[in-house]
Amino acid sequence: MDLKLANKTVLVTGAARGVGLACVGAYLAEGARVVATDIAADAGMDAVGALAGEHDSGRDRVRFIAADLRDGAAISDLVTQAETAFGPIDICINNAAVTHRANFLDLDVADFDRVLATNLRAPFLLGQAVARRLVTLERQGVIVNIGSVNAQLALPDNTAYVASKGGLLQLTRSMAVALARHGIRVNMVAPGSIDTPLQRGGMSRSPELRRMVLSRTPLGRLGRADEVADAVLYMSSPRASYITGECLYVDGGRIPLNFTVPVDDAALAAFEIERDGS
Ligand SMILES: NC(=O)c1ccc[n+]([C@@H]2O[C@H](COP(=O)([O-])OP(=O)(O)OC[C@H]3O[C@@H](n4cnc5c(N)ncnc54)[C@H](O)[C@@H]3O)[C@@H](O)[C@H]2O)c1
């Protein structure tokens, strides 16, 4: 199916690794032009540069711009630089996020603010900046916010992250209904447990936790970053032209599950071997 994304200008945040980097590759494969951004300047430049080399005219169709999205001025500059590079942004993927583990009773307000600034305030500011340009230029566009099953499911030791993703879901809905009359669609793609650096250092950081994660995953495995990217591509494409204000879960069945499913020990062992060897 042609997703009709060729020659679109796409901005992807958190693009140095994981889901963001997979999105960069997926849009390049569809013939889009991609502005990739991340706070990790060197890692981002290297990863995005290597990926660009794998695609036809990839190096001409990708720019990496380092930016800390907690900084509102940096967000304005980013939108301007992206437009200078490739023309007005058609599609904006708000993917960058951080977590902070802490017992709720010990959670420091500075850590709460830092997580909210990255995961909720930045998508608001970037989404608003992109939407303002689209409205001014009388162009249609799409914003996809990368959420999480934790928009609905709570964790006892990651309050700021859970609150940020819950807020992002309502930000998505609010933006969708506000921007619909301008021809701008806004949706969320919400991953479950995806095999990325964030996951390996977080919910899957020990064998016990990985077993727990799989016991809550009916499809019996972690998801891959490219599986999330495929959902992002679809939601941002003209093929999803009548979908706005929605949340698409890419979670192996996590949300509909009550209680747990049996864990396949072979699948768990395979992940352990692959993880320890990586
Ligand atoms: N991996 C999972 O299991 C999982 C599950 C649910 C939701 N998600 C969501 O998917 C998205 C991507 O997750 P991932 O696993 O690829 O994460 P990741 O940690 O591998 O990558 C996140 C990227 O965001 C960048 N970033 C962090 N703070 C930034 C800032 N202030 N400015 C600019 N860039 C910044 C990081 O440098 C990093 O490259 C996130 O929104 C995350 O919440 C992931």
PDB file of N, CA, C and O and ligand atoms in Angstrom, residues 14 16-20 38-40 67-70 95-98 118 146-148 161 165 191-194 196-199, ligand 1:
ATOM      1  N   GLY A  14      13.574  13.010  19.520  1.00  0.00           N
ATOM      2  CA  GLY A  14      14.100  11.806  20.181  1.00  0.00           C
ATOM      3  C   GLY A  14      14.616  10.808  19.161  1.00  0.00           C
ATOM      4  O   GLY A  14      14.429   9.599  19.304  1.00  0.00           O
ATOM      5  N   ALA A  16      17.675   9.966  18.112  1.00  0.00           N
ATOM      6  CA  ALA A  16      19.025   9.387  18.161  1.00  0.00           C
ATOM      7  C   ALA A  16      19.003   7.869  18.289  1.00  0.00           C
ATOM      8  O   ALA A  16      19.990   7.203  17.973  1.00  0.00           O
ATOM      9  N   ARG A  17      17.900   7.317  18.772  1.00  0.00           N
ATOM     10  CA  ARG A  17      17.870   5.869  19.031  1.00  0.00           C
ATOM     11  C   ARG A  17      16.419   5.419  19.188  1.00  0.00           C
ATOM     12  O   ARG A  17      15.481   6.236  19.140  1.00  0.00           O
ATOM     13  N   GLY A  18      16.258   4.124  19.395  1.00  0.00           N
ATOM     14  CA  GLY A  18      14.940   3.571  19.741  1.00  0.00           C
ATOM     15  C   GLY A  18      13.864   3.863  18.705  1.00  0.00           C
ATOM     16  O   GLY A  18      14.088   3.811  17.502  1.00  0.00           O
ATOM     17  N   VAL A  19      12.680   4.170  19.203  1.00  0.00           N
ATOM     18  CA  VAL A  19      11.508   4.386  18.343  1.00  0.00           C
ATOM     19  C   VAL A  19      11.727   5.568  17.392  1.00  0.00           C
ATOM     20  O   VAL A  19      11.365   5.509  16.213  1.00  0.00           O
ATOM     21  N   GLY A  20      12.333   6.642  17.888  1.00  0.00           N
ATOM     22  CA  GLY A  20      12.542   7.822  17.050  1.00  0.00           C
ATOM     23  C   GLY A  20      13.425   7.504  15.850  1.00  0.00           C
ATOM     24  O   GLY A  20      13.120   7.883  14.712  1.00  0.00           O
ATOM     25  N   ASP A  38      17.479  15.571  18.502  1.00  0.00           N
ATOM     26  CA  ASP A  38      17.678  14.894  19.785  1.00  0.00           C
ATOM     27  C   ASP A  38      18.607  15.743  20.626  1.00  0.00           C
ATOM     28  O   ASP A  38      19.407  16.521  20.091  1.00  0.00           O
ATOM     29  N   ILE A  39      18.527  15.574  21.935  1.00  0.00           N
ATOM     30  CA  ILE A  39      19.457  16.266  22.833  1.00  0.00           C
ATOM     31  C   ILE A  39      20.848  15.636  22.743  1.00  0.00           C
ATOM     32  O   ILE A  39      21.850  16.304  22.993  1.00  0.00           O
ATOM     33  N   ALA A  40      20.896  14.355  22.368  1.00  0.00           N
ATOM     34  CA  ALA A  40      22.168  13.630  22.253  1.00  0.00           C
ATOM     35  C   ALA A  40      22.792  13.951  20.898  1.00  0.00           C
ATOM     36  O   ALA A  40      22.536  13.267  19.901  1.00  0.00           O
ATOM     37  N   ALA A  67      18.919  19.552  19.765  1.00  0.00           N
ATOM     38  CA  ALA A  67      18.113  20.507  20.540  1.00  0.00           C
ATOM     39  C   ALA A  67      17.648  19.852  21.838  1.00  0.00           C
ATOM     40  O   ALA A  67      17.349  18.653  21.871  1.00  0.00           O
ATOM     41  N   ASP A  68      17.608  20.674  22.885  1.00  0.00           N
ATOM     42  CA  ASP A  68      17.023  20.246  24.158  1.00  0.00           C
ATOM     43  C   ASP A  68      15.597  20.775  24.181  1.00  0.00           C
ATOM     44  O   ASP A  68      15.375  21.984  24.283  1.00  0.00           O
ATOM     45  N   LEU A  69      14.627  19.873  24.100  1.00  0.00           N
ATOM     46  CA  LEU A  69      13.225  20.279  23.954  1.00  0.00           C
ATOM     47  C   LEU A  69      12.621  20.843  25.235  1.00  0.00           C
ATOM     48  O   LEU A  69      11.471  21.298  25.224  1.00  0.00           O
ATOM     49  N   ARG A  70      13.385  20.843  26.319  1.00  0.00           N
ATOM     50  CA  ARG A  70      12.885  21.507  27.533  1.00  0.00           C
ATOM     51  C   ARG A  70      12.992  23.022  27.395  1.00  0.00           C
ATOM     52  O   ARG A  70      12.449  23.768  28.202  1.00  0.00           O
ATOM     53  N   ASN A  95       8.193  12.402  19.939  1.00  0.00           N
ATOM     54  CA  ASN A  95       8.577  11.079  20.435  1.00  0.00           C
ATOM     55  C   ASN A  95       9.500  11.131  21.658  1.00  0.00           C
ATOM     56  O   ASN A  95       9.468  10.238  22.494  1.00  0.00           O
ATOM     57  N   ALA A  96      10.313  12.184  21.788  1.00  0.00           N
ATOM     58  CA  ALA A  96      11.304  12.232  22.873  1.00  0.00           C
ATOM     59  C   ALA A  96      10.620  12.146  24.234  1.00  0.00           C
ATOM     60  O   ALA A  96       9.576  12.768  24.456  1.00  0.00           O
ATOM     61  N   ALA A  97      11.210  11.383  25.134  1.00  0.00           N
ATOM     62  CA  ALA A  97      10.646  11.273  26.482  1.00  0.00           C
ATOM     63  C   ALA A  97      11.712  10.743  27.428  1.00  0.00           C
ATOM     64  O   ALA A  97      12.697  10.131  27.004  1.00  0.00           O
ATOM     65  N   VAL A  98      11.500  10.989  28.703  1.00  0.00           N
ATOM     66  CA  VAL A  98      12.371  10.441  29.747  1.00  0.00           C
ATOM     67  C   VAL A  98      11.493   9.837  30.843  1.00  0.00           C
ATOM     68  O   VAL A  98      10.304  10.166  30.941  1.00  0.00           O
ATOM     69  N   THR A 118       9.857  17.568  29.437  1.00  0.00           N
ATOM     70  CA  THR A 118      10.236  16.816  28.227  1.00  0.00           C
ATOM     71  C   THR A 118       9.029  16.123  27.606  1.00  0.00           C
ATOM     72  O   THR A 118       8.821  16.165  26.390  1.00  0.00           O
ATOM     73  N   ILE A 146       3.784  10.403  20.662  1.00  0.00           N
ATOM     74  CA  ILE A 146       4.068   9.045  21.102  1.00  0.00           C
ATOM     75  C   ILE A 146       3.758   8.954  22.602  1.00  0.00           C
ATOM     76  O   ILE A 146       4.411   9.597  23.420  1.00  0.00           O
ATOM     77  N   GLY A 147       2.740   8.184  22.896  1.00  0.00           N
ATOM     78  CA  GLY A 147       2.289   8.049  24.277  1.00  0.00           C
ATOM     79  C   GLY A 147       2.839   6.795  24.900  1.00  0.00           C
ATOM     80  O   GLY A 147       4.015   6.457  24.742  1.00  0.00           O
ATOM     81  N   SER A 148       1.972   6.083  25.595  1.00  0.00           N
ATOM     82  CA  SER A 148       2.384   4.858  26.280  1.00  0.00           C
ATOM     83  C   SER A 148       1.133   4.192  26.825  1.00  0.00           C
ATOM     84  O   SER A 148       0.116   4.864  27.068  1.00  0.00           O
ATOM     85  N   TYR A 161       6.311  10.070  34.979  1.00  0.00           N
ATOM     86  CA  TYR A 161       6.149   9.522  33.623  1.00  0.00           C
ATOM     87  C   TYR A 161       4.684   9.185  33.356  1.00  0.00           C
ATOM     88  O   TYR A 161       4.122   9.564  32.318  1.00  0.00           O
ATOM     89  N   LYS A 165       2.247  10.955  30.508  1.00  0.00           N
ATOM     90  CA  LYS A 165       1.620  10.248  29.387  1.00  0.00           C
ATOM     91  C   LYS A 165       0.089  10.354  29.457  1.00  0.00           C
ATOM     92  O   LYS A 165      -0.582  10.423  28.423  1.00  0.00           O
ATOM     93  N   PRO A 191       2.893   2.918  22.663  1.00  0.00           N
ATOM     94  CA  PRO A 191       3.556   1.612  22.750  1.00  0.00           C
ATOM     95  C   PRO A 191       3.330   0.929  24.100  1.00  0.00           C
ATOM     96  O   PRO A 191       3.103   1.584  25.126  1.00  0.00           O
ATOM     97  N   GLY A 192       3.447  -0.401  24.047  1.00  0.00           N
ATOM     98  CA  GLY A 192       3.564  -1.189  25.284  1.00  0.00           C
ATOM     99  C   GLY A 192       5.048  -1.335  25.585  1.00  0.00           C
ATOM    100  O   GLY A 192       5.761  -0.345  25.637  1.00  0.00           O
ATOM    101  N   SER A 193       5.528  -2.574  25.745  1.00  0.00           N
ATOM    102  CA  SER A 193       6.950  -2.773  26.067  1.00  0.00           C
ATOM    103  C   SER A 193       7.720  -3.056  24.789  1.00  0.00           C
ATOM    104  O   SER A 193       7.576  -4.115  24.184  1.00  0.00           O
ATOM    105  N   ILE A 194       8.531  -2.089  24.385  1.00  0.00           N
ATOM    106  CA  ILE A 194       9.260  -2.140  23.123  1.00  0.00           C
ATOM    107  C   ILE A 194      10.756  -2.266  23.426  1.00  0.00           C
ATOM    108  O   ILE A 194      11.269  -1.582  24.326  1.00  0.00           O
ATOM    109  N   THR A 196      13.902  -1.284  23.367  1.00  0.00           N
ATOM    110  CA  THR A 196      14.760  -0.112  23.094  1.00  0.00           C
ATOM    111  C   THR A 196      15.656   0.112  24.310  1.00  0.00           C
ATOM    112  O   THR A 196      15.446  -0.505  25.365  1.00  0.00           O
ATOM    113  N   PRO A 197      16.623   1.036  24.207  1.00  0.00           N
ATOM    114  CA  PRO A 197      17.460   1.338  25.371  1.00  0.00           C
ATOM    115  C   PRO A 197      16.638   1.752  26.597  1.00  0.00           C
ATOM    116  O   PRO A 197      16.962   1.378  27.733  1.00  0.00           O
ATOM    117  N   LEU A 198      15.549   2.491  26.367  1.00  0.00           N
ATOM    118  CA  LEU A 198      14.700   2.920  27.486  1.00  0.00           C
ATOM    119  C   LEU A 198      14.134   1.699  28.212  1.00  0.00           C
ATOM    120  O   LEU A 198      14.133   1.624  29.443  1.00  0.00           O
ATOM    121  N   GLN A 199      13.658   0.727  27.448  1.00  0.00           N
ATOM    122  CA  GLN A 199      13.051  -0.484  28.013  1.00  0.00           C
ATOM    123  C   GLN A 199      14.109  -1.342  28.716  1.00  0.00           C
ATOM    124  O   GLN A 199      13.884  -1.844  29.810  1.00  0.00           O
TER     125      GLN A 199
HETATM  126  N1  LIG B   1      10.453   1.489  24.850  1.00  0.00           N
HETATM  127  C1  LIG B   1       9.286   1.232  25.431  1.00  0.00           C
HETATM  128  O1  LIG B   1       9.044   0.139  25.951  1.00  0.00           O
HETATM  129  C2  LIG B   1       8.217   2.305  25.470  1.00  0.00           C
HETATM  130  C3  LIG B   1       7.005   1.996  26.075  1.00  0.00           C
HETATM  131  C4  LIG B   1       5.999   2.949  26.095  1.00  0.00           C
HETATM  132  C5  LIG B   1       6.204   4.188  25.538  1.00  0.00           C
HETATM  133  N2  LIG B   1       7.392   4.470  24.956  1.00  0.00           N
HETATM  134  C6  LIG B   1       7.561   5.813  24.403  1.00  0.00           C
HETATM  135  O2  LIG B   1       8.155   5.751  23.119  1.00  0.00           O
HETATM  136  C7  LIG B   1       8.954   6.917  22.920  1.00  0.00           C
HETATM  137  C8  LIG B   1      10.362   6.503  22.532  1.00  0.00           C
HETATM  138  O3  LIG B   1      10.874   5.658  23.534  1.00  0.00           O
HETATM  139  P1  LIG B   1      12.239   4.858  23.355  1.00  0.00           P
HETATM  140  O4  LIG B   1      12.069   3.585  24.069  1.00  0.00           O
HETATM  141  O5  LIG B   1      12.675   4.888  21.939  1.00  0.00           O
HETATM  142  O6  LIG B   1      13.188   5.812  24.253  1.00  0.00           O
HETATM  143  P2  LIG B   1      14.752   6.042  24.240  1.00  0.00           P
HETATM  144  O7  LIG B   1      15.151   6.450  25.613  1.00  0.00           O
HETATM  145  O8  LIG B   1      15.460   4.867  23.622  1.00  0.00           O
HETATM  146  O9  LIG B   1      14.889   7.319  23.258  1.00  0.00           O
HETATM  147  C9  LIG B   1      14.389   8.584  23.664  1.00  0.00           C
HETATM  148  C10 LIG B   1      15.222   9.675  23.003  1.00  0.00           C
HETATM  149  O10 LIG B   1      14.725  10.946  23.470  1.00  0.00           O
HETATM  150  C11 LIG B   1      15.848  11.796  23.660  1.00  0.00           C
HETATM  151  N3  LIG B   1      15.548  12.870  24.608  1.00  0.00           N
HETATM  152  C12 LIG B   1      15.350  12.750  25.941  1.00  0.00           C
HETATM  153  N4  LIG B   1      15.185  13.959  26.495  1.00  0.00           N
HETATM  154  C13 LIG B   1      15.268  14.884  25.489  1.00  0.00           C
HETATM  155  C14 LIG B   1      15.194  16.302  25.454  1.00  0.00           C
HETATM  156  N5  LIG B   1      15.007  17.061  26.554  1.00  0.00           N
HETATM  157  N6  LIG B   1      15.327  16.919  24.247  1.00  0.00           N
HETATM  158  C15 LIG B   1      15.533  16.188  23.122  1.00  0.00           C
HETATM  159  N7  LIG B   1      15.632  14.831  23.114  1.00  0.00           N
HETATM  160  C16 LIG B   1      15.500  14.184  24.290  1.00  0.00           C
HETATM  161  C17 LIG B   1      16.932  10.866  24.189  1.00  0.00           C
HETATM  162  O11 LIG B   1      18.223  11.412  24.041  1.00  0.00           O
HETATM  163  C18 LIG B   1      16.696   9.593  23.373  1.00  0.00           C
HETATM  164  O12 LIG B   1      17.510   9.563  22.210  1.00  0.00           O
HETATM  165  C19 LIG B   1       8.886   7.714  24.223  1.00  0.00           C
HETATM  166  O13 LIG B   1       7.877   8.697  24.121  1.00  0.00           O
HETATM  167  C20 LIG B   1       8.487   6.674  25.242  1.00  0.00           C
HETATM  168  O14 LIG B   1       7.816   7.219  26.355  1.00  0.00           O
HETATM  169  C21 LIG B   1       8.425   3.567  24.909  1.00  0.00           C
END
